[in-house]
Coordinates of C-alpha atoms and ligand atoms in Angstrom, one line a residue:
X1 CA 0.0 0.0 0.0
X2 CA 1.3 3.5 0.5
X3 CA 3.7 4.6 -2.5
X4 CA 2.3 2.1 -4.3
X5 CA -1.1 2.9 -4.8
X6 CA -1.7 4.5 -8.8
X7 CA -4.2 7.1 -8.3
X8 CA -5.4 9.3 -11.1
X9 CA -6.0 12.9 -11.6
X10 CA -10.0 13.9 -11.1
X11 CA -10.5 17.2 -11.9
X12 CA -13.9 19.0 -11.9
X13 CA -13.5 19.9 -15.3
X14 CA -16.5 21.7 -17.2
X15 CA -17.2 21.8 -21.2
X16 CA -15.0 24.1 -22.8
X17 CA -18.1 25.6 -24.1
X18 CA -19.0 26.0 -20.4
X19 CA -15.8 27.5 -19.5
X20 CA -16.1 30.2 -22.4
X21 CA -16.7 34.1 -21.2
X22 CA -17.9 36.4 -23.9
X23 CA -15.5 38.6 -25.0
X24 CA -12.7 37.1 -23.4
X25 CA -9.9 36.7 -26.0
X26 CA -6.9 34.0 -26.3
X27 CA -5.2 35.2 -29.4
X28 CA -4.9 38.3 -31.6
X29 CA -4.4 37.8 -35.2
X30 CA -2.0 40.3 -36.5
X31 CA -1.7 42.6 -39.6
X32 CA -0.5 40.6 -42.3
X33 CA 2.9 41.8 -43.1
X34 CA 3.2 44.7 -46.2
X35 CA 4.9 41.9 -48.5
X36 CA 2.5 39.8 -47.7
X37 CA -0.8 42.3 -48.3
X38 CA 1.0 43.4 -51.5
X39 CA 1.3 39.9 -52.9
X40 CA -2.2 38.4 -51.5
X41 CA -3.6 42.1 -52.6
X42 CA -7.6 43.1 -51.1
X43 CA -9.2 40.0 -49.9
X44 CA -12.9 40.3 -50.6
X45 CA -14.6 37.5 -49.3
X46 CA -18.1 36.7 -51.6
X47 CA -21.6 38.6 -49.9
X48 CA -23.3 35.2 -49.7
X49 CA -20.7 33.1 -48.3
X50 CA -20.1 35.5 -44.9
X51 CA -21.7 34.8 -41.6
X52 CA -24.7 37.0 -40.6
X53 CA -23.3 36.0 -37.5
X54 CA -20.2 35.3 -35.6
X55 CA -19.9 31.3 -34.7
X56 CA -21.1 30.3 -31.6
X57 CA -17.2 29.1 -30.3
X58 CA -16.3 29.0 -26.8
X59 CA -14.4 32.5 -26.0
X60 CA -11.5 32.3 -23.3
X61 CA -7.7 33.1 -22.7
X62 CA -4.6 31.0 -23.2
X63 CA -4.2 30.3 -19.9
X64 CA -7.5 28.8 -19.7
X65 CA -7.3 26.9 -22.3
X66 CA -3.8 25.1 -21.4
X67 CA -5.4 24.8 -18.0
X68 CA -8.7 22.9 -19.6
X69 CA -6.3 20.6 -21.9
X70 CA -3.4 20.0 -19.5
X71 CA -6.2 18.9 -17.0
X72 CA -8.2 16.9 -19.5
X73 CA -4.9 15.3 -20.3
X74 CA -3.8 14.2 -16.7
X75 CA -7.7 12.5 -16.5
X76 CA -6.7 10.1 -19.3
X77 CA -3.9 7.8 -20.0
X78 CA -1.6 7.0 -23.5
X79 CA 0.9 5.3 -24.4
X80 CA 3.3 8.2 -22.8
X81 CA 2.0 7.0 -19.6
X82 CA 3.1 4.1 -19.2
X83 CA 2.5 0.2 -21.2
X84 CA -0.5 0.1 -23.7
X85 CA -0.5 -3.5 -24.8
X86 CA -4.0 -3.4 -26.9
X87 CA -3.0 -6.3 -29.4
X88 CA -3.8 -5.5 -33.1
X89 CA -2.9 -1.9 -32.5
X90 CA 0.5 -1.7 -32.3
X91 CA 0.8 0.6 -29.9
X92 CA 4.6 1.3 -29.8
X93 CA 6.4 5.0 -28.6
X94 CA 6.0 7.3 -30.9
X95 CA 9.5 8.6 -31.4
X96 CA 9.4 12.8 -30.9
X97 CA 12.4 13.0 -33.4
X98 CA 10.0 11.8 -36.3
X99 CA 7.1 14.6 -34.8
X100 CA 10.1 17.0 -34.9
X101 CA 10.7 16.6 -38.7
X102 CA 6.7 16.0 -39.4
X103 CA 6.7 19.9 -38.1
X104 CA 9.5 21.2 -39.8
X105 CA 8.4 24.4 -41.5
X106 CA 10.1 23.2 -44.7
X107 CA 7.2 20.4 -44.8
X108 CA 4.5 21.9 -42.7
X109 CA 3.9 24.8 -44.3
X110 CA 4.0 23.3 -48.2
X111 CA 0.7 23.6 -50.3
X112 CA -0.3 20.7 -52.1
X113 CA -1.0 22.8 -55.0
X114 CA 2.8 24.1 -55.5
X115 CA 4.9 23.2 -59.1
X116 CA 6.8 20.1 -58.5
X117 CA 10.0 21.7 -58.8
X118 CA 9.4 24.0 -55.4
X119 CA 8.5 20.3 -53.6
X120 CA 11.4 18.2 -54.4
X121 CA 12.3 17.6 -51.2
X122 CA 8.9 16.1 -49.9
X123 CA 8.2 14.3 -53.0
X124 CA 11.6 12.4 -52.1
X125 CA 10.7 11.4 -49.2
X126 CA 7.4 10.3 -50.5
X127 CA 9.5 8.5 -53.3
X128 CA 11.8 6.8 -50.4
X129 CA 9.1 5.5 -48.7
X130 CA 7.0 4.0 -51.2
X131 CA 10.2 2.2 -52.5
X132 CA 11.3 1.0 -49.2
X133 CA 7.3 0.0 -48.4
X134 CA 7.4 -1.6 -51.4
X135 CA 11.2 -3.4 -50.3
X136 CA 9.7 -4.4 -46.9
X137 CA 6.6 -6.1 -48.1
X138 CA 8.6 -7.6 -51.2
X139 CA 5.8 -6.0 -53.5
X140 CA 6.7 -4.3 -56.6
X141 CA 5.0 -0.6 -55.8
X142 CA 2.8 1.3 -53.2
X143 CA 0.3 4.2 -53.8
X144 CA 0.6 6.2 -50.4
X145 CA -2.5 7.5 -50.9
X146 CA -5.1 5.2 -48.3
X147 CA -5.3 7.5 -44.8
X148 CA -6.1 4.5 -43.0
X149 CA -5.7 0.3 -42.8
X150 CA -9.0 0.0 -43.6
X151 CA -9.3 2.6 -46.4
X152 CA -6.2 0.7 -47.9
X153 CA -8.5 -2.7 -47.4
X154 CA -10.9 -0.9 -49.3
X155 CA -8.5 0.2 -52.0
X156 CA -7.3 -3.0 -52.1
X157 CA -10.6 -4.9 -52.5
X158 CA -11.2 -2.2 -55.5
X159 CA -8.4 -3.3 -57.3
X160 CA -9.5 -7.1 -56.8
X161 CA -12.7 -6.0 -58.2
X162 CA -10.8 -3.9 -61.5
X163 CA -8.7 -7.1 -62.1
X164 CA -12.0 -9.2 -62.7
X165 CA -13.9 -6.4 -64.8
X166 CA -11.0 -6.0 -67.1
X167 CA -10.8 -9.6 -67.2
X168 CA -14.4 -10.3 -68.1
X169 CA -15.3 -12.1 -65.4
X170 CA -16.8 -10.0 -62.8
X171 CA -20.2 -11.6 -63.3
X172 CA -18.6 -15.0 -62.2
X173 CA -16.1 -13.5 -59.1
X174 CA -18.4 -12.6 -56.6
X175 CA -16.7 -14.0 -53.4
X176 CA -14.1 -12.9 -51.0
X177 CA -12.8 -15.3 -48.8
X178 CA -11.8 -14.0 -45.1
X179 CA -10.7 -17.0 -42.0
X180 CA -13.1 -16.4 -38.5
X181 CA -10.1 -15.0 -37.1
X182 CA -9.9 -12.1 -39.2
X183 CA -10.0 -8.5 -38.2
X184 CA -13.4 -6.9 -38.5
X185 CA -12.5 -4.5 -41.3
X186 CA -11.8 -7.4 -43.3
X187 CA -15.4 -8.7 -43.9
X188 CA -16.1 -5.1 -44.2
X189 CA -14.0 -3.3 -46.7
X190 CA -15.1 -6.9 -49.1
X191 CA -19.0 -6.0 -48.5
X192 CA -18.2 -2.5 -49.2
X193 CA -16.2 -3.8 -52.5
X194 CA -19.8 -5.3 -53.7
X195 CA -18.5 -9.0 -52.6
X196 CA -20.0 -12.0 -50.8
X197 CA -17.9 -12.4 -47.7
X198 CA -17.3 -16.7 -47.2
X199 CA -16.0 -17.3 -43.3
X200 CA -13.5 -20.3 -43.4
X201 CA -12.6 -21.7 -39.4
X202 CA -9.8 -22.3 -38.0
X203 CA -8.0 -25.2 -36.4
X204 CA -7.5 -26.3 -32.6
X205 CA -3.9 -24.6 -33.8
X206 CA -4.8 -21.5 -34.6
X207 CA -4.2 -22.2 -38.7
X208 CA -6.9 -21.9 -41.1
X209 CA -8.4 -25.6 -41.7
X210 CA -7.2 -26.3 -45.2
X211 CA -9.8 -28.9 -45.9
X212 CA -12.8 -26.3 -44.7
X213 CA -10.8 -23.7 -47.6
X214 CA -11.1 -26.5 -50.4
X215 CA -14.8 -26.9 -50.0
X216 CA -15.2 -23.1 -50.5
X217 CA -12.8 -22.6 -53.1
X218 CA -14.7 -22.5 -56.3
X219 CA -14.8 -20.2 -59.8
X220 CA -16.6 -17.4 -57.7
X221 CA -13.4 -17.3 -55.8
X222 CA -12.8 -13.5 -56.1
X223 CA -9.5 -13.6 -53.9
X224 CA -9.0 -14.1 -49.9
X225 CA -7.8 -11.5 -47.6
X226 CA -5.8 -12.7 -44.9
X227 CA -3.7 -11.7 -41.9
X228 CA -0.3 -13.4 -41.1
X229 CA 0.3 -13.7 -38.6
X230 CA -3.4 -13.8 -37.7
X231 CA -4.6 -11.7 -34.7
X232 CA -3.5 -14.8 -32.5
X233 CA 0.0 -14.1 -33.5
X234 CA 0.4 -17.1 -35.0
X235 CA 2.2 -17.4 -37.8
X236 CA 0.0 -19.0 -40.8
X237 CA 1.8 -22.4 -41.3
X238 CA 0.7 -23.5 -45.2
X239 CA 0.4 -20.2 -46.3
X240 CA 2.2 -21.0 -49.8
X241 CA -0.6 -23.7 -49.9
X242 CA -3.0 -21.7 -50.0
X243 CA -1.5 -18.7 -52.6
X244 CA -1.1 -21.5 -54.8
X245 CA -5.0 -22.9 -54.1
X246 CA -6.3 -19.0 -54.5
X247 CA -4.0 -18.5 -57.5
X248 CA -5.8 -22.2 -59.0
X249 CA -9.2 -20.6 -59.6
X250 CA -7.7 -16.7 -60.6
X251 CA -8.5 -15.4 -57.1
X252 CA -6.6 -12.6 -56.0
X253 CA -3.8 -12.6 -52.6
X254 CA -4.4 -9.5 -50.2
X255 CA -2.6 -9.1 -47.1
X256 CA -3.7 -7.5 -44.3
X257 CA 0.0 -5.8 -43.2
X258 CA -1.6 -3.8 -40.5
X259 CA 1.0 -5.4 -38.2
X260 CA 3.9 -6.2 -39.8
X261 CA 5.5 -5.7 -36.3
X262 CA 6.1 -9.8 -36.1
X263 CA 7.9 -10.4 -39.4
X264 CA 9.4 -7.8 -40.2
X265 CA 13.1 -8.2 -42.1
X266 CA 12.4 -11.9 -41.7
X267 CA 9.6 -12.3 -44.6
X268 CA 7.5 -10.7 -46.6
X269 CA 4.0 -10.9 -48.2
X270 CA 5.2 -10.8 -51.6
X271 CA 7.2 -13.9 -51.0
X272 CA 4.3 -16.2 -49.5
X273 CA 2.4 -15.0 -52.5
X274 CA 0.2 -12.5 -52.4
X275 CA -1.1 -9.7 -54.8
X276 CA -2.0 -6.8 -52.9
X277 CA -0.8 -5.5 -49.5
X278 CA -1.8 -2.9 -47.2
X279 CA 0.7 -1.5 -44.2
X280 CA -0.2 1.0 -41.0
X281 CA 2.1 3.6 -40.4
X282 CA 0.3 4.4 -37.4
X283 CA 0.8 0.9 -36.4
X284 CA 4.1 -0.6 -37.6
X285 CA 6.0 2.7 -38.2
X286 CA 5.8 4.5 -35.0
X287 CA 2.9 7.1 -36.3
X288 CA 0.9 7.8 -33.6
X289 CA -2.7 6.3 -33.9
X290 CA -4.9 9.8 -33.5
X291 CA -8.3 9.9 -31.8
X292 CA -10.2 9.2 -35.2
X293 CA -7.5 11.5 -36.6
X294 CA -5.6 11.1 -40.0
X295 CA -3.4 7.7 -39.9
X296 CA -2.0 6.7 -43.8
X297 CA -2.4 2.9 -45.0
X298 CA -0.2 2.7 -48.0
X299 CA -1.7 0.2 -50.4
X300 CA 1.2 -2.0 -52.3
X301 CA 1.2 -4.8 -55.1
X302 CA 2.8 -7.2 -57.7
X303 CA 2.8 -6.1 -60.9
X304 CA 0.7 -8.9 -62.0
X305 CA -0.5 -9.0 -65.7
X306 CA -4.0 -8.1 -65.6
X307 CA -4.6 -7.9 -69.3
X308 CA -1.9 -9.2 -71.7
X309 CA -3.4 -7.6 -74.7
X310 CA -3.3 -4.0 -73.4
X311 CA -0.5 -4.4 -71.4
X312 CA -2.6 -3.8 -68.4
X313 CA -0.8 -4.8 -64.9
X314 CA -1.8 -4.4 -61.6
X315 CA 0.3 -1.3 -61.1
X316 CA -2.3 0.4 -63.7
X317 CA -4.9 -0.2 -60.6
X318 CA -3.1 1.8 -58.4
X319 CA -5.4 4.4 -56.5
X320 CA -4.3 8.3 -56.2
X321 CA -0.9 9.6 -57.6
X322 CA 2.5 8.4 -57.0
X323 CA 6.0 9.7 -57.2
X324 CA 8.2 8.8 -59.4
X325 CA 12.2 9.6 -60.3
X326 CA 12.4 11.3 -64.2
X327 CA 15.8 10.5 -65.2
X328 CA 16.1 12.7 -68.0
X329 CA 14.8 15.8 -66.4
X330 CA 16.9 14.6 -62.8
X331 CA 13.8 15.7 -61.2
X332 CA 10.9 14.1 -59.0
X333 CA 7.2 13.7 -60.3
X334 CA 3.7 13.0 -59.4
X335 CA 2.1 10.4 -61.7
X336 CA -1.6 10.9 -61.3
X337 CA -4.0 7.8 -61.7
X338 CA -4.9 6.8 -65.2
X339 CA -8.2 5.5 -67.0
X340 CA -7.6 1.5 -65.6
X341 CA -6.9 3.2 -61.6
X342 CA -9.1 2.8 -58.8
X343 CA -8.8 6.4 -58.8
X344 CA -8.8 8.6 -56.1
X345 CA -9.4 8.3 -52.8
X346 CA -8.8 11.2 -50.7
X347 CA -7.4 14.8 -51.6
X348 CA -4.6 15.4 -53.0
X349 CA -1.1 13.2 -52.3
X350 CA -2.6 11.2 -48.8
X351 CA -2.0 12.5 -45.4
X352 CA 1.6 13.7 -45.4
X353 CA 2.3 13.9 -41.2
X354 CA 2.2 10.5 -40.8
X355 CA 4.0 9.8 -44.1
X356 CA 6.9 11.7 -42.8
X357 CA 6.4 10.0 -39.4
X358 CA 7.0 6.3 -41.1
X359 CA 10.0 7.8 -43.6
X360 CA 11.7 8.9 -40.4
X361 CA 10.9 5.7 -38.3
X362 CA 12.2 3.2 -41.4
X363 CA 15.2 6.0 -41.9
X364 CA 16.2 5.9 -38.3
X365 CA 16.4 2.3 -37.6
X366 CA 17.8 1.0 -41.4
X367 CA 17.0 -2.4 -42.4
X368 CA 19.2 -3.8 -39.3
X369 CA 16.9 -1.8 -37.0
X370 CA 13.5 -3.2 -38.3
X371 CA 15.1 -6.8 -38.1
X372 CA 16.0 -5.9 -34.5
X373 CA 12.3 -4.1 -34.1
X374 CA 10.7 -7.7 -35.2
X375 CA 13.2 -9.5 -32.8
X376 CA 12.2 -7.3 -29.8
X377 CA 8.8 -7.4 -30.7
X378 CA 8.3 -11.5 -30.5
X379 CA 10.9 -12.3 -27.9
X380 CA 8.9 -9.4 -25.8
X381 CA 5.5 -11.6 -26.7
X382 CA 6.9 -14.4 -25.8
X383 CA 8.6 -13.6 -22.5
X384 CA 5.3 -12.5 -21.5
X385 CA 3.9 -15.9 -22.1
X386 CA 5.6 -17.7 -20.2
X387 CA 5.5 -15.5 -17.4
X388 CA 1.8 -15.9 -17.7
X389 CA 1.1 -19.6 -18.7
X390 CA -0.3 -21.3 -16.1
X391 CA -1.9 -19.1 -13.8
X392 CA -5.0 -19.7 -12.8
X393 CA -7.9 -18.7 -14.3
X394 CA -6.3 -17.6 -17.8
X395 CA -5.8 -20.1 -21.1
X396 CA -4.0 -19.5 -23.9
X397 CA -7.0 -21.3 -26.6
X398 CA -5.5 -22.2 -30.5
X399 CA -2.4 -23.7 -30.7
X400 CA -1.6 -23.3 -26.6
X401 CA 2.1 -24.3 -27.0
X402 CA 2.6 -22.6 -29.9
X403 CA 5.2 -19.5 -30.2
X404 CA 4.1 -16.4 -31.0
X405 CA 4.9 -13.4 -33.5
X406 CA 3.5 -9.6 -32.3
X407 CA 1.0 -11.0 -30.1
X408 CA -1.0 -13.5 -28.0
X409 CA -4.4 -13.8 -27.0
X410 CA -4.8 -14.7 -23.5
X411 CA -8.5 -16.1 -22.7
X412 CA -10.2 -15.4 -19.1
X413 CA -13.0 -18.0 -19.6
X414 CA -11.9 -20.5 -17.3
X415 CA -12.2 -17.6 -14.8
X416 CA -15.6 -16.8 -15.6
X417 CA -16.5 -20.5 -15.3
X418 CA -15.0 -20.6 -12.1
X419 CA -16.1 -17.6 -10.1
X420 CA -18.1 -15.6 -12.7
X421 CA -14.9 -12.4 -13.2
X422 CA -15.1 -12.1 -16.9
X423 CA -12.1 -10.4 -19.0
X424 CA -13.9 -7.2 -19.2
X425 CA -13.8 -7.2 -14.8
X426 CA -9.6 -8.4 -15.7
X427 CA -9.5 -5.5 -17.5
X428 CA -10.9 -2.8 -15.2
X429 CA -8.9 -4.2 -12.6
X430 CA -5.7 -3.7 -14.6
X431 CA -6.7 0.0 -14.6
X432 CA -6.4 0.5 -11.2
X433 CA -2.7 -0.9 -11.0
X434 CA -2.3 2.1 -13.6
X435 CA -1.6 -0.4 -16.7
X436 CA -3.5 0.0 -19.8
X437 CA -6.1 -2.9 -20.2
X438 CA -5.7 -5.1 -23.4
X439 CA -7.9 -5.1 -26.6
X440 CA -10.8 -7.4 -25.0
X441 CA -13.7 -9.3 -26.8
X442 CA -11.7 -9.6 -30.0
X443 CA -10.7 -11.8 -31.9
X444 CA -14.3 -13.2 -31.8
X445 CA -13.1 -17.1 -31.8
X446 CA -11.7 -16.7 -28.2
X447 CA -14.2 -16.5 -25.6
X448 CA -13.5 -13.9 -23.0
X449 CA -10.7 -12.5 -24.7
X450 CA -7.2 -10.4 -23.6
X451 CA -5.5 -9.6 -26.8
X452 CA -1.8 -8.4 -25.8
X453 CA 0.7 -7.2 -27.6
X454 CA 3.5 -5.2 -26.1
X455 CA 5.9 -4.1 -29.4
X456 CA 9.2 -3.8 -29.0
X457 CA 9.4 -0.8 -27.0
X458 CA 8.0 -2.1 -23.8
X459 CA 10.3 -2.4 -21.3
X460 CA 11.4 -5.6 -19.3
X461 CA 10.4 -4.5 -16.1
X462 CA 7.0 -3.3 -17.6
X463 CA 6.3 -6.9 -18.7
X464 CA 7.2 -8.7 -15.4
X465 CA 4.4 -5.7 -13.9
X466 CA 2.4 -6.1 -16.1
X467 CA 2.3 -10.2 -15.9
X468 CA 2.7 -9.8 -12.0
X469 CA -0.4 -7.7 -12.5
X470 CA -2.7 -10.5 -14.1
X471 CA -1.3 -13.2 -11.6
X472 CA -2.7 -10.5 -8.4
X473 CA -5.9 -9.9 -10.4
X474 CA -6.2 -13.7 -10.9
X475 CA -5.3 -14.1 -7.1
X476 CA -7.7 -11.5 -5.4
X477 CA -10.4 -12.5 -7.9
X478 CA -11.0 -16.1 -6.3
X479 CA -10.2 -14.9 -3.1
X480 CA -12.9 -12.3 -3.7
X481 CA -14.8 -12.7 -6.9
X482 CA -17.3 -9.9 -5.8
X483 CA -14.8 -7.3 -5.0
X484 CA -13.6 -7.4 -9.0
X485 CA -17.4 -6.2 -10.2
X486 CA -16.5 -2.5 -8.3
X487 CA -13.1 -1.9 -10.1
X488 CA -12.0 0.6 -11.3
X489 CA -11.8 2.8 -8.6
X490 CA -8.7 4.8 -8.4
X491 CA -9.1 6.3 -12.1
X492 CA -11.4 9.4 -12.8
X493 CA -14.1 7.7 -14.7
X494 CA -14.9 4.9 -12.9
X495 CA -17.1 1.9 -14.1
X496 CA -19.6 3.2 -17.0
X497 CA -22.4 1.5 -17.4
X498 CA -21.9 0.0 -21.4
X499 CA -25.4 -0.3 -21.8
X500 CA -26.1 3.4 -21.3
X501 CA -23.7 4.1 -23.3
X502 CA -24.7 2.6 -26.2
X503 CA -27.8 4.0 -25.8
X504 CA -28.7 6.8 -28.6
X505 CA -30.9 8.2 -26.0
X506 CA -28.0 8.9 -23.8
X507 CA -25.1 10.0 -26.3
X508 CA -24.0 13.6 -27.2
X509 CA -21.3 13.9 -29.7
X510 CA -21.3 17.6 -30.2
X511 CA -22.4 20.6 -28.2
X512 CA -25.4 21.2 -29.5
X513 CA -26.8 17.5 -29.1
X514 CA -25.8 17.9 -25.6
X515 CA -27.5 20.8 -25.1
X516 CA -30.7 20.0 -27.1
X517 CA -30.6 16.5 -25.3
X518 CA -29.9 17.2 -21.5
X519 CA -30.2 20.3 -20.7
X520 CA -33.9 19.8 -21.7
X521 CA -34.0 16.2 -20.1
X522 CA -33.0 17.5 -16.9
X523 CA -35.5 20.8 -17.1
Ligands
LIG601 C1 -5.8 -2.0 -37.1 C2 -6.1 -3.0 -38.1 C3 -6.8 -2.8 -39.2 C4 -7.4 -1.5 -39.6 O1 -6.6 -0.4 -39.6 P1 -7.2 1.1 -39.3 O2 -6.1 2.0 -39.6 O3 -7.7 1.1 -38.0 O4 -8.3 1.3 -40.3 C5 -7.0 -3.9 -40.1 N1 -6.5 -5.1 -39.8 C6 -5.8 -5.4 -38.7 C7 -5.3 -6.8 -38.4 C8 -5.6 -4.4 -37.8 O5 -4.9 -4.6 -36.6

C-alpha cells in the first residue's frame, strides 16, 4: 500500500463551451505583413458566403485553455504514460524525433497545389518510402494514398474487383474469402467492394483448416484476404498452400499488413504470395494512432498482368498519384492515376504527417533496425507468455504451446466459469494498478478474450508488472470474486455502465446535441 497505490488525476473539469466568457480573448491575429498584403492584394470574401453572425465558439484566454487541456490530459492515460498493450494496434512510442521533422516548417507549411519543382524535397521522401514499403513487403510498388488500414483494405478490394472487370469475369467472381479470425475491417472493406464475404474456421492450432478452404474454393473465388500472422499471432503455417489454391481458380492474394510488427526483415508478403498488400504507419511505423485522426495505410502490389493484350498490370490499378524519379529531367514527379486506376481516394497526395512519421521511423532504424524491431517485438511476446502460462484462471485457446509473433491472445474463460470475473472485470482491474487494459472481446473465436501485444518498445520491467499484474488480479479474484465487479476505482471515470452508453438516448457527440438533449432532459 502507500507509494504504491496508482491514483489518477479527477479534476472538476466543465465543457469548454462552459468555460467560455464572452468577450474574453486567447489570441490576436495580426496585420498581415506589407509583402505579404501586396502579394495576396484586397481580400474580398463573396456577400453570400459571410456569416450574418459570428460562430457560436467558446471564448477564453490561453491560460485557460492550457489549464482545460493540460487537465483533460492528466484524466486520461496514453501510451506516454506508461504500457499500452491493446494487441492488433501496435501501440509502440512514438519517437518525438519523427514529430520533430513531421513539423519542420520546410514540410508543414507546403501547399499541395505548389509546381513540382518547389516540392522536391517532400516528393523524395514520398518517393523513399513507397520504395522502401514496397522493399519491406517484397511487393513491386505502393500508392501512399489510403489514410487509414482499412481505407487501404478498401483500396485493395477495389483493385480485386478492377482485375475481374478488365478480365471479363466479374459476373462469375463474386466472393471474397476472409478466415473467422480475421480483423473486422476485413469482412467489411469486401462488402463495401460489392462482394459475398465466405468465413473459413480455424483449427485447434490457430491455422486456417485447409480442408474447410477447399470446399469453398470454387470459380466465384474472387480472392482471400488474410492476416499473417493472424490476430492470434500465430504465424500461418501452409500459407504457400493456400497462394497456390487462390491462384488455382484466378482469385486474387491480399494481405492485411496492419501489423507487420512480427515479421518484419524476416519475410515478406510478396514472398508467401500474395497480390495486394496494405501497411499502417500508425501501427508498424511508429505514427501515432490519432483519436479518429488522419493515420495513412499505404496500399502496395505485384505487378501482375492483368490484361496481356493492353499491357494492363496491376500497377495500372493503383489508387491516387504516386511519385516517381524522371531521369532525363533529374527531377521528382507526381504520376496521377490513369483510365484503368481505382482512382482517387482522398485529396490530393494522402495525409503527409504520418507519411513523414514512417520515412523517419524506417530511416532511423535502417533495415538492421527493423530486423532488431521484429526480434524485440516476439521475444517481448513471448517472455510474457511464459511469465503468464499457467496461472489460474487464464488459457491461452488455438495452438496453446505454440510460439508467437507480435501478439497473444490470453482467454479469461476459465475464470468466468470458475467464479463468474469475466475479461472485461480483468481489465478494469488492470486499470487501477495504472496499466492500460488489453484489446478485449476480439478476436471473436476466443471467448472472453485479452488480446496483448507489447511491441518492441515495452520495457522488461513493464512486462514482469504487467504479468505480476494478471497473476494479483487472478489471485484477489477467487479470493474475492465480488470485490472485482467495483473496479475501477482509483481512475477518474470509474465503471460506465456500457449499456447506457450505447444508448442513442443517452449519447451527445457535439455541443449542441448535448444541449438540445440534457439540458432539456433535466429541465
Ligand atoms: C488496425 C487493423 C486494421 C485497420 O486499420 P485502421 O487504420 O484502424 O483502419 C486492419 N486489420 C488489422 C489486423 C488491424 O490490426
Amino acid at each position: 500500500m502507500g507509494m504504491n497505490v496508482f491514483r489518477q488525476a479527477k479534476w472538476p473539469e466543465p465543457i469548454i463551451f462552459e468555460l467560455g466568457r464572452s468577450g474574453r480573448i486567447g489570441f490576436l491575429v495580426p496585420d498581415p505583413e506589407p509583402e505579404v498584403k501586396e502579394y495576396v492584394g484586397e481580400i474580398s470574401i463573396p456577400e453570400k458566403i459571410i456569416r450574418k453572425q459570428p460562430p457560436n465558439l467558446p471564448e477564453l484566454s490561453e491560460v485557460e485553455v492550457l489549464r482545460h487541456f493540460i487537465n483533460l490530459s492528466q484524466m486520461s492515460y496514453g501510451v506516454d504514460n506508461g504500457p499500452l498493450p491493446l494487441g492488433s494496434c501496435t501501440m509502440k512510442y512514438n519517437p518525438r524525433i519523427a514529430y520533430e521533422v513531421s513539423q519542420d516548417q520546410r514540410i508543414a507549411l507546403l501547399h499541395p497545389l505548389q509546381d513540382e519543382d518547389t516540392v522536391q524535397g517532400i516528393l523524395e521522401i514520398l518517393y523513399y518510402l513507397q520504395k522502401w514499403l514496397a522493399n519491406i513487403t517484397g511487393m513491386d510498388y505502393c500508392s501512399l494514398h489510403p489514410a487509414a488500414g482499412a481505407h487501404g483494405e478498401f483500396a485493395g478490394v477495389l483493385m480485386i474487383r478492377k482485375y475481374h472487370e478488365l478480365r471479363g469475369q466479374l459476373d462469375i467472381k463474386k466472393e471474397i474469402i476472409v478466415p473467422d479470425s480475421a480483423h473486422g475491417t476485413n469482412p467489411a472493406s469486401s462488402a463495401m467492394g460489392g462482394f459475398k464475404v465466405v468465413e473459413v474456421p480455424s483449427d485447434r492450432d490457430g491455422n486456417v483448416d485447409i480442408d474447410a478452404l477447399k470446399e469453398v474454393v470454387s470459380e466465384s473465388t474472387a480472392g482471400l484476404m488474410i492476416t499473417n500472422p493472424s490476430t492470434l499471432g500465430l504465424f500461418e503455417e501452409r500459407i504457400t498452400e493456400i497462394a497456390e489454391l487462390i491462384h488455382s481458380v484466378d482469385g486474387l492474394l491480399y494481405y492485411d499488413g496492419a501489423n507487420l510488427n512480427g515479421i518484419m526483415g524476416y519475410t515478406r508478403p510478396g514472398d508467401m504470395g500474395f497480390d495486394i498488400a496494405h501497411i499502417n504507419i500508425h501501427k508498424t511505423f511508429g505514427a501515432p494512432h490519432g483519436g479518429g485522426g488522419p493515420g495513412a495505410g499505404p496500399v502496395c502490389i505485384k505487378n501482375r498482368v492483368v490484361d496481356e493484350e493492353r499491357g494492363i498490370t496491376l500497377k495500372d490499378l493503383l489508387p491516387g498519384p504516386r511519385v516517381v524519379y524522371d531521369d532525363e529531367k533529374g527531377m521528382y514527379r507526381l504520376v496521377f492515376p490513369g483510365k484503368y486506376s481505382i482512382g482517387w481516394l482522398k485529396a490530393f497526395f494522402g495525409n503527409i504527417v504520418p507519411l513523414v512519421w514512417g520515412f523517419v521511423y524506417i530511416a532511423m532504424l535502417g533495415s538492421k533496425g527493423l530486423k532488431e524491431v521484429t526480434e524485440q517485438a516476439v521475444i517481448n511476446t513471448n517472455y510474457f507468455i511464459k511469465l503468464v502460462r499457467g496461472t489460474k484462471g487464464y488459457s491461452i485457446p488455438y495452438g496453446e504451446n505454440r510460439f508467437r509473433k507480435h501478439e497473444v491472445v490470453l482467454s479469461a474463460e476459465p475464470m468466468k466459469k470458475d467464479i463468474d470475473v469475466t475479461a472485461e472485470d480483468v481489465s478494469k482491474a488492470l486499470l487501477d494498478k495504472g496499466l492500460y487494459a488489453p484489446t478485449i472481446y476480439f478476436p471473436l473465436i476466443v471467448k472472453e478474450a485479452l488480446m496483448t501485444e507489447f511491441t518492441e518498445t515495452e520495457t522488461l520491467e513493464n512486462i514482469e508488472r504487467y504479468a505480476n499484474a494478471l497473476k494479483d488480479i487472478s489471485r484477489q479474484a477467487y479470493h474475492s470474486p465480488e470485490n472485482m465487479k467495483k473496479h475501477p476505482v482509483n481512475t477518474s471515470v470509474t465503471r460506465i455502465d456500457q449499456v447506457k452508453a450505447n444508448r442513442p438516448r443517452t449519447m451527445a457527440p457535439t455541443w449542441r446535441v448535448y444541449l438540445k438533449k440534457f439540458k432539456s432532459i433535466k429541465k
